[in-house]
Amino acid sequence: MTSTIANIPTQQTATQIRNDWTREEIANIYYSPVFDLLYRAATVHRQFNDAQEVQVCTLLSVKTGGCPEDCAYCPQAARYHTNVKVHKLLEVKEVLEKASEAQAAGSTRFCMGAAWREVRDNKDFDKVLEMVQGVNQMGMEVCCTLGMLSAEQAQKLKEAGLYAYNHNLDTSEEYYDQVITTRNYGNRLDTLENVRKAKISVCSGGIIGMGETEGDRIGMLHTLATLPAHPESVPVNALVPVEGTPLESQEKVSVWEMVRMIATARIIMPKTMVRLSAGRVRMTTEEQALCFMAGANSIFAGDKLLTTPNPEVDADKQLFELLGLKPRKAFKGE
Ligand code: SAM
Ligand code: DTB
Ligand code: SF4
């Protein structure tokens, strides 16, 4: 006999990696009573991962603002009037110095973001390839988020030593055009396929708190969990509402919404690094602890995300000590 938690056979889900989840199964998990959900996520997490370990990543915006896209959440879209200072692509030397500082502060993954719609084959891309090479040589996992990529560009990044590529689905396919109209869901999925084909680790997740329904959140998780292979990393961002963007007045999401997203992601994609991403500055220690309990095992460290504030490194050191967490080593998943 199989016992059930929230109507899902526990034996079936706790031991296998599955890519055939139905929306209904995911919804049943998502809506289960909070303590059942937390218990189950924490159990799955311990079966597949070292639950004390949390990956510490650092972000750097290497090209800021002036983006032609219309993503309603984004302070870097040229069409919205925000306080973001536009900056052309940074110099390689400066980026490598920042990576070295991040490494000294305990980060094992360095992620470089550019406010581009897509990568173009030009001098700027050559510079990014140099940055990738340099960070990789330092022994850090190097990640980029540069917008859409062709198969050839993904291959070039791989050859330069790129470890992971971040490209978020952001929300469900159904809600996508309420948030972004300058590209579509299929464009996003094509880039993810190009990244996968180049054998680069896939990082893809989304944002909650943009006015989407819980059905949309479940829809996004369903798309991620039914890709041919689960992304190695899934960031769960709480919207950071930025003045001047169309979503500036959105209400803060509650911790229970973050917990439901993280725990569901953990259960349906057991080995994936689930990242408690944007929004930590507005969370208490206890709220963040609940997210780790739910299976989050990665964070962004350093006092800035791309353009918005993030907790100080010292505060996170204290958080790790308090909760008995330890930073994960680089390249562990290989
Ligand atoms: N331009 C590239 C792209 O869109 O793929 C890369 C950079 S973009 C800023 C990376 C991701 O940051 C977005 O996909 C989105 O999920 C996240 N993001 C941007 N602004 C945000 C905000 N205000 N709150 C939460 N997440 C945000
Ligand atoms: C992700 O999912 N979250 C990070 C990273 N991937 C690139 C970005 C969060 C950005 C928050 C808004 C800002 O700081 O500009
Ligand atoms: Fe541009 Fe990326 Fe911001 Fe969209 S999320 S406006 S593509 S920088």
Tab-separated table of C-alpha atoms and ligand atoms in Angstrom:
chain	number	residue	atom	x	y	z
A	1	MET	CA	0.000	0.000	0.000
A	2	THR	CA	1.252	3.494	-0.780
A	3	SER	CA	0.595	6.116	1.854
A	4	THR	CA	-0.477	9.535	0.641
A	5	ILE	CA	0.293	13.090	1.534
A	6	ALA	CA	-2.079	15.476	-0.163
A	7	ASN	CA	-3.377	12.710	-2.401
A	8	ILE	CA	-0.034	12.032	-4.043
A	9	PRO	CA	1.589	8.620	-3.526
A	10	THR	CA	4.762	9.416	-1.596
A	11	GLN	CA	6.694	6.370	-2.813
A	12	GLN	CA	6.246	7.358	-6.404
A	13	THR	CA	7.644	10.875	-6.074
A	14	ALA	CA	10.329	10.544	-3.463
A	15	THR	CA	12.688	8.276	-5.336
A	16	GLN	CA	12.572	9.132	-9.004
A	17	ILE	CA	13.329	12.077	-11.234
A	18	ARG	CA	10.256	12.596	-13.405
A	19	ASN	CA	9.669	14.726	-16.490
A	20	ASP	CA	6.066	13.668	-17.007
A	21	TRP	CA	4.357	15.632	-14.244
A	22	THR	CA	0.820	16.753	-15.018
A	23	ARG	CA	-0.440	20.198	-14.084
A	24	GLU	CA	-2.965	18.554	-11.808
A	25	GLU	CA	-0.312	16.641	-9.876
A	26	ILE	CA	1.710	19.813	-9.469
A	27	ALA	CA	-1.385	21.748	-8.350
A	28	ASN	CA	-2.149	19.046	-5.754
A	29	ILE	CA	1.328	19.448	-4.325
A	30	TYR	CA	1.242	23.260	-4.483
A	31	TYR	CA	-2.098	23.515	-2.660
A	32	SER	CA	-1.389	20.875	-0.001
A	33	PRO	CA	-1.484	21.993	3.669
A	34	VAL	CA	1.666	23.996	4.441
A	35	PHE	CA	3.137	21.550	6.956
A	36	ASP	CA	2.587	18.534	4.688
A	37	LEU	CA	4.187	20.485	1.854
A	38	LEU	CA	7.162	21.565	3.965
A	39	TYR	CA	7.654	18.095	5.431
A	40	ARG	CA	7.556	16.447	2.058
A	41	ALA	CA	9.871	18.989	0.412
A	42	ALA	CA	12.364	18.730	3.283
A	43	THR	CA	12.269	14.924	2.994
A	44	VAL	CA	12.827	14.891	-0.765
A	45	HIS	CA	15.600	17.461	-0.298
A	46	ARG	CA	17.424	15.164	2.147
A	47	GLN	CA	17.055	12.174	-0.178
A	48	PHE	CA	18.696	13.941	-3.077
A	49	ASN	CA	20.969	16.636	-1.626
A	50	ASP	CA	23.090	17.656	1.326
A	51	ALA	CA	20.523	19.836	3.079
A	52	GLN	CA	23.152	21.821	5.000
A	53	GLU	CA	24.719	23.007	1.803
A	54	VAL	CA	23.772	26.291	0.122
A	55	GLN	CA	25.351	27.592	-3.065
A	56	VAL	CA	26.540	31.182	-2.819
A	57	CYS	CA	26.475	33.122	-6.093
A	58	THR	CA	27.356	36.713	-6.906
A	59	LEU	CA	25.765	38.820	-9.614
A	60	LEU	CA	27.351	41.619	-11.586
A	61	SER	CA	25.623	43.798	-14.129
A	62	VAL	CA	28.268	44.087	-16.850
A	63	LYS	CA	26.027	46.209	-19.112
A	64	THR	CA	23.328	48.200	-17.407
A	65	GLY	CA	20.080	49.758	-18.646
A	66	GLY	CA	18.980	51.014	-22.056
A	67	CYS	CA	17.384	47.675	-22.942
A	68	PRO	CA	14.982	47.687	-25.931
A	69	GLU	CA	12.632	45.085	-24.348
A	70	ASP	CA	9.441	45.947	-22.439
A	71	CYS	CA	9.567	43.494	-19.485
A	72	ALA	CA	7.103	45.159	-17.086
A	73	TYR	CA	9.143	44.331	-13.987
A	74	CYS	CA	12.502	45.537	-15.233
A	75	PRO	CA	14.222	48.758	-14.183
A	76	GLN	CA	16.644	48.348	-17.113
A	77	ALA	CA	14.096	48.686	-19.924
A	78	ALA	CA	14.890	51.936	-21.781
A	79	ARG	CA	11.214	52.829	-22.171
A	80	TYR	CA	10.540	53.198	-18.422
A	81	HIS	CA	11.819	56.156	-16.435
A	82	THR	CA	13.716	54.626	-13.544
A	83	ASN	CA	16.751	55.738	-11.557
A	84	VAL	CA	19.026	53.130	-13.118
A	85	LYS	CA	22.240	54.638	-14.477
A	86	VAL	CA	22.864	53.393	-17.990
A	87	HIS	CA	26.371	51.976	-18.481
A	88	LYS	CA	28.038	50.467	-21.533
A	89	LEU	CA	29.802	47.114	-21.249
A	90	LEU	CA	32.384	47.126	-18.436
A	91	GLU	CA	36.055	46.462	-19.156
A	92	VAL	CA	37.319	42.891	-18.743
A	93	LYS	CA	39.827	43.917	-16.062
A	94	GLU	CA	37.174	45.533	-13.883
A	95	VAL	CA	34.915	42.496	-14.140
A	96	LEU	CA	37.720	40.114	-13.171
A	97	GLU	CA	38.505	42.275	-10.138
A	98	LYS	CA	34.867	42.052	-9.036
A	99	ALA	CA	34.890	38.283	-9.546
A	100	SER	CA	38.004	37.998	-7.431
A	101	GLU	CA	36.379	40.054	-4.643
A	102	ALA	CA	33.297	37.822	-4.805
A	103	GLN	CA	35.479	34.721	-4.546
A	104	ALA	CA	37.319	36.157	-1.553
A	105	ALA	CA	33.939	36.796	0.100
A	106	GLY	CA	33.004	33.105	-0.325
A	107	SER	CA	31.141	32.950	-3.648
A	108	THR	CA	31.677	29.953	-5.899
A	109	ARG	CA	29.520	31.103	-8.805
A	110	PHE	CA	29.816	34.423	-10.604
A	111	CYS	CA	26.954	35.500	-12.843
A	112	MET	CA	27.312	38.350	-15.337
A	113	GLY	CA	24.144	40.045	-16.566
A	114	ALA	CA	23.677	42.282	-19.597
A	115	ALA	CA	20.622	44.359	-20.427
A	116	TRP	CA	20.423	42.990	-23.950
A	117	ARG	CA	17.486	41.584	-25.885
A	118	GLU	CA	19.872	39.101	-27.491
A	119	VAL	CA	23.546	38.518	-28.063
A	120	ARG	CA	24.995	40.032	-31.239
A	121	ASP	CA	28.173	38.784	-32.867
A	122	ASN	CA	30.249	41.890	-32.258
A	123	LYS	CA	33.159	43.260	-30.200
A	124	ASP	CA	31.046	43.333	-27.030
A	125	PHE	CA	30.378	39.614	-27.328
A	126	ASP	CA	34.118	39.000	-27.818
A	127	LYS	CA	34.731	40.919	-24.596
A	128	VAL	CA	32.132	38.832	-22.747
A	129	LEU	CA	33.895	35.695	-23.999
A	130	GLU	CA	37.135	37.060	-22.500
A	131	MET	CA	35.341	37.715	-19.200
A	132	VAL	CA	34.023	34.151	-19.199
A	133	GLN	CA	37.509	32.781	-19.833
A	134	GLY	CA	38.994	34.862	-17.041
A	135	VAL	CA	36.405	33.953	-14.400
A	136	ASN	CA	36.599	30.274	-15.329
A	137	GLN	CA	40.386	30.338	-14.932
A	138	MET	CA	39.897	31.654	-11.398
A	139	GLY	CA	38.162	28.379	-10.516
A	140	MET	CA	34.666	29.799	-10.158
A	141	GLU	CA	31.557	28.502	-11.871
A	142	VAL	CA	30.894	31.185	-14.443
A	143	CYS	CA	27.352	32.049	-15.470
A	144	CYS	CA	25.925	34.625	-17.875
A	145	THR	CA	22.501	36.089	-18.543
A	146	LEU	CA	22.641	38.000	-21.809
A	147	GLY	CA	19.213	37.518	-23.398
A	148	MET	CA	18.490	35.321	-26.410
A	149	LEU	CA	21.273	33.152	-27.844
A	150	SER	CA	21.730	31.232	-31.091
A	151	ALA	CA	23.131	27.704	-31.078
A	152	GLU	CA	26.464	29.030	-32.419
A	153	GLN	CA	26.731	31.706	-29.730
A	154	ALA	CA	25.985	29.130	-27.037
A	155	GLN	CA	28.765	26.964	-28.460
A	156	LYS	CA	31.225	29.900	-28.371
A	157	LEU	CA	30.346	30.585	-24.733
A	158	LYS	CA	30.847	26.913	-23.905
A	159	GLU	CA	34.268	26.917	-25.560
A	160	ALA	CA	35.230	30.003	-23.540
A	161	GLY	CA	34.454	28.045	-20.360
A	162	LEU	CA	30.885	29.072	-19.558
A	163	TYR	CA	29.441	26.784	-16.893
A	164	ALA	CA	25.819	27.958	-16.700
A	165	TYR	CA	23.401	30.228	-18.547
A	166	ASN	CA	20.478	32.010	-16.869
A	167	HIS	CA	17.388	32.584	-18.986
A	168	ASN	CA	14.149	32.849	-17.050
A	169	LEU	CA	10.698	31.827	-18.243
A	170	ASP	CA	9.495	34.395	-15.675
A	171	THR	CA	5.828	33.248	-15.631
A	172	SER	CA	3.365	30.918	-17.357
A	173	GLU	CA	2.961	30.805	-21.122
A	174	GLU	CA	-0.609	32.145	-20.694
A	175	TYR	CA	0.418	35.186	-18.629
A	176	TYR	CA	3.586	35.956	-20.577
A	177	ASP	CA	2.089	38.611	-22.887
A	178	GLN	CA	0.725	40.521	-19.898
A	179	VAL	CA	4.322	41.055	-18.760
A	180	ILE	CA	6.382	41.154	-21.966
A	181	THR	CA	5.241	41.821	-25.536
A	182	THR	CA	8.565	42.257	-27.332
A	183	ARG	CA	9.269	38.496	-27.416
A	184	ASN	CA	7.340	35.304	-26.754
A	185	TYR	CA	7.530	32.129	-24.712
A	186	GLY	CA	8.730	30.124	-27.709
A	187	ASN	CA	11.747	32.467	-28.064
A	188	ARG	CA	12.636	31.714	-24.442
A	189	LEU	CA	12.308	27.960	-24.902
A	190	ASP	CA	14.436	28.073	-28.089
A	191	THR	CA	17.304	29.725	-26.220
A	192	LEU	CA	17.044	27.167	-23.416
A	193	GLU	CA	17.304	24.433	-26.040
A	194	ASN	CA	20.387	26.062	-27.578
A	195	VAL	CA	22.016	26.267	-24.150
A	196	ARG	CA	21.200	22.634	-23.424
A	197	LYS	CA	22.570	21.505	-26.813
A	198	ALA	CA	25.875	23.261	-26.070
A	199	LYS	CA	26.093	21.236	-22.819
A	200	ILE	CA	25.921	24.337	-20.651
A	201	SER	CA	24.168	24.013	-17.302
A	202	VAL	CA	20.660	25.505	-17.519
A	203	CYS	CA	19.404	28.085	-15.000
A	204	SER	CA	15.772	29.076	-15.529
A	205	GLY	CA	13.019	30.190	-13.203
A	206	GLY	CA	10.734	33.111	-12.672
A	207	ILE	CA	9.215	35.892	-10.641
A	208	ILE	CA	6.171	35.861	-8.388
A	209	GLY	CA	4.150	38.899	-7.381
A	210	MET	CA	3.521	40.349	-10.856
A	211	GLY	CA	-0.273	40.000	-10.701
A	212	GLU	CA	-0.277	36.411	-11.973
A	213	THR	CA	-2.600	33.774	-10.522
A	214	GLU	CA	-1.439	30.740	-8.592
A	215	GLY	CA	-2.473	28.772	-11.699
A	216	ASP	CA	0.165	30.741	-13.639
A	217	ARG	CA	2.810	29.865	-11.053
A	218	ILE	CA	1.864	26.205	-11.336
A	219	GLY	CA	1.926	26.522	-15.129
A	220	MET	CA	5.485	27.854	-15.074
A	221	LEU	CA	6.639	25.090	-12.724
A	222	HIS	CA	4.955	22.562	-15.015
A	223	THR	CA	6.859	23.867	-18.066
A	224	LEU	CA	10.171	23.725	-16.184
A	225	ALA	CA	9.566	20.247	-14.753
A	226	THR	CA	8.540	18.779	-18.111
A	227	LEU	CA	11.496	20.064	-20.152
A	228	PRO	CA	13.495	17.157	-21.624
A	229	ALA	CA	15.863	17.606	-18.637
A	230	HIS	CA	15.178	19.679	-15.524
A	231	PRO	CA	17.167	22.912	-15.313
A	232	GLU	CA	20.137	22.382	-12.985
A	233	SER	CA	19.108	25.603	-11.294
A	234	VAL	CA	15.713	27.316	-10.795
A	235	PRO	CA	15.689	30.853	-9.380
A	236	VAL	CA	12.521	31.889	-7.563
A	237	ASN	CA	12.416	35.690	-7.483
A	238	ALA	CA	9.955	37.785	-5.519
A	239	LEU	CA	9.230	40.889	-7.578
A	240	VAL	CA	11.326	43.868	-6.529
A	241	PRO	CA	8.945	46.679	-7.455
A	242	VAL	CA	10.951	49.511	-8.959
A	243	GLU	CA	9.640	53.057	-9.285
A	244	GLY	CA	8.996	53.963	-12.898
A	245	THR	CA	8.189	50.397	-14.054
A	246	PRO	CA	4.592	49.331	-14.792
A	247	LEU	CA	4.739	46.975	-11.788
A	248	GLU	CA	5.959	49.634	-9.332
A	249	SER	CA	2.820	49.384	-7.142
A	250	GLN	CA	2.510	45.607	-6.872
A	251	GLU	CA	1.974	44.306	-3.350
A	252	LYS	CA	4.720	42.350	-1.620
A	253	VAL	CA	4.269	38.569	-1.868
A	254	SER	CA	3.799	36.760	1.420
A	255	VAL	CA	6.377	34.277	2.639
A	256	TRP	CA	3.824	31.474	2.237
A	257	GLU	CA	3.701	32.121	-1.482
A	258	MET	CA	7.501	31.843	-1.658
A	259	VAL	CA	7.397	28.695	0.477
A	260	ARG	CA	4.779	27.078	-1.771
A	261	MET	CA	6.797	27.880	-4.910
A	262	ILE	CA	10.102	26.700	-3.493
A	263	ALA	CA	8.721	23.528	-1.887
A	264	THR	CA	6.813	22.547	-5.023
A	265	ALA	CA	9.890	23.151	-7.182
A	266	ARG	CA	11.944	21.035	-4.765
A	267	ILE	CA	9.488	18.119	-4.864
A	268	ILE	CA	9.021	18.006	-8.629
A	269	MET	CA	12.690	18.731	-9.503
A	270	PRO	CA	14.477	17.004	-6.609
A	271	LYS	CA	18.113	17.483	-7.686
A	272	THR	CA	17.795	21.039	-9.015
A	273	MET	CA	19.407	23.913	-7.154
A	274	VAL	CA	16.401	26.010	-6.116
A	275	ARG	CA	17.512	29.580	-5.632
A	276	LEU	CA	15.955	32.002	-3.177
A	277	SER	CA	16.717	34.960	-5.433
A	278	ALA	CA	15.420	38.549	-5.582
A	279	GLY	CA	13.392	39.839	-2.662
A	280	ARG	CA	15.511	38.716	0.304
A	281	VAL	CA	16.017	42.290	1.547
A	282	ARG	CA	12.358	42.422	2.443
A	283	MET	CA	12.368	39.045	4.237
A	284	THR	CA	13.104	38.415	7.905
A	285	THR	CA	15.596	35.801	9.094
A	286	GLU	CA	12.696	33.522	10.017
A	287	GLU	CA	11.093	33.895	6.603
A	288	GLN	CA	14.352	33.018	4.851
A	289	ALA	CA	14.784	30.053	7.202
A	290	LEU	CA	11.373	28.739	6.115
A	291	CYS	CA	12.486	28.973	2.487
A	292	PHE	CA	15.617	26.906	3.244
A	293	MET	CA	13.434	24.408	5.094
A	294	ALA	CA	11.285	24.216	1.952
A	295	GLY	CA	14.361	23.190	-0.023
A	296	ALA	CA	15.973	26.391	-1.257
A	297	ASN	CA	19.700	25.688	-1.540
A	298	SER	CA	21.165	28.648	-3.325
A	299	ILE	CA	21.263	32.419	-2.830
A	300	PHE	CA	22.727	35.531	-4.382
A	301	ALA	CA	25.190	37.187	-2.034
A	302	GLY	CA	26.603	40.696	-2.047
A	303	ASP	CA	24.871	43.979	-1.365
A	304	LYS	CA	23.557	44.360	-4.921
A	305	LEU	CA	21.648	42.062	-7.272
A	306	LEU	CA	21.894	43.627	-10.737
A	307	THR	CA	20.595	47.097	-9.935
A	308	THR	CA	18.648	46.669	-6.671
A	309	PRO	CA	19.796	46.058	-3.063
A	310	ASN	CA	20.477	42.637	-1.534
A	311	PRO	CA	21.525	41.679	2.044
A	312	GLU	CA	25.118	42.490	3.116
A	313	VAL	CA	27.684	39.665	3.032
A	314	ASP	CA	28.126	39.876	6.826
A	315	ALA	CA	24.390	39.487	7.421
A	316	ASP	CA	24.395	36.341	5.289
A	317	LYS	CA	27.451	34.959	7.131
A	318	GLN	CA	25.490	35.372	10.382
A	319	LEU	CA	22.439	33.762	8.800
A	320	PHE	CA	24.502	30.707	7.764
A	321	GLU	CA	26.020	30.405	11.242
A	322	LEU	CA	22.659	30.757	12.931
A	323	LEU	CA	21.039	28.087	10.766
A	324	GLY	CA	24.034	25.741	10.521
A	325	LEU	CA	24.334	26.099	6.758
A	326	LYS	CA	27.579	25.762	4.816
A	327	PRO	CA	28.563	27.134	1.400
A	328	ARG	CA	28.707	24.564	-1.404
A	329	LYS	CA	31.996	24.011	-3.271
A	330	ALA	CA	32.344	25.001	-6.935
A	331	PHE	CA	31.788	22.396	-9.690
A	332	LYS	CA	30.252	19.936	-7.240
A	333	GLY	CA	27.522	18.830	-9.617
A	334	GLU	CA	29.979	17.529	-12.228
B	1	SAM	N1	18.365	40.730	-20.400
B	1	SAM	C1	18.502	39.381	-20.062
B	1	SAM	C2	17.167	38.638	-19.999
B	1	SAM	O1	16.147	39.267	-19.831
B	1	SAM	O2	17.197	37.403	-20.092
B	1	SAM	C3	19.257	39.147	-18.765
B	1	SAM	C4	19.080	40.076	-17.575
B	1	SAM	S1	17.463	40.085	-16.810
B	1	SAM	C5	17.592	41.481	-15.779
B	1	SAM	C6	17.487	38.638	-15.779
B	1	SAM	C7	16.277	38.329	-14.970
B	1	SAM	O3	16.196	39.187	-13.845
B	1	SAM	C8	14.921	38.462	-15.599
B	1	SAM	O4	14.582	37.385	-16.404
B	1	SAM	C9	14.002	38.533	-14.386
B	1	SAM	O5	13.543	37.249	-14.060
B	1	SAM	C10	14.911	39.079	-13.295
B	1	SAM	N2	14.445	40.399	-12.840
B	1	SAM	C11	14.607	41.573	-13.478
B	1	SAM	N3	14.036	42.586	-12.804
B	1	SAM	C12	13.484	42.048	-11.705
B	1	SAM	C13	12.730	42.585	-10.616
B	1	SAM	N4	12.418	43.873	-10.558
B	1	SAM	N5	12.325	41.751	-9.633
B	1	SAM	C14	12.641	40.424	-9.698
B	1	SAM	N6	13.340	39.867	-10.703
B	1	SAM	C15	13.749	40.661	-11.693
B	2	DTB	C1	17.481	35.728	-11.519
B	2	DTB	O1	16.558	34.905	-11.644
B	2	DTB	N1	17.483	36.727	-10.656
B	2	DTB	C2	18.671	37.551	-10.811
B	2	DTB	C3	19.474	36.739	-11.855
B	2	DTB	N2	18.575	35.710	-12.240
B	2	DTB	C4	20.033	37.420	-13.047
B	2	DTB	C5	18.356	38.951	-11.185
B	2	DTB	C6	17.427	39.632	-10.197
B	2	DTB	C7	17.326	41.049	-10.618
B	2	DTB	C8	16.527	41.876	-9.651
B	2	DTB	C9	16.386	43.266	-10.103
B	2	DTB	C10	17.674	44.028	-10.211
B	2	DTB	O2	18.517	43.998	-9.295
B	2	DTB	O3	17.862	44.733	-11.242
B	3	SF4	FE1	15.953	43.813	-20.922
B	3	SF4	FE2	16.337	41.542	-19.560
B	3	SF4	FE3	15.310	43.745	-18.361
B	3	SF4	FE4	13.824	42.424	-20.117
B	3	SF4	S1	14.612	41.619	-18.164
B	3	SF4	S2	14.106	44.674	-20.026
B	3	SF4	S3	15.375	41.757	-21.588
B	3	SF4	S4	17.343	43.539	-19.191
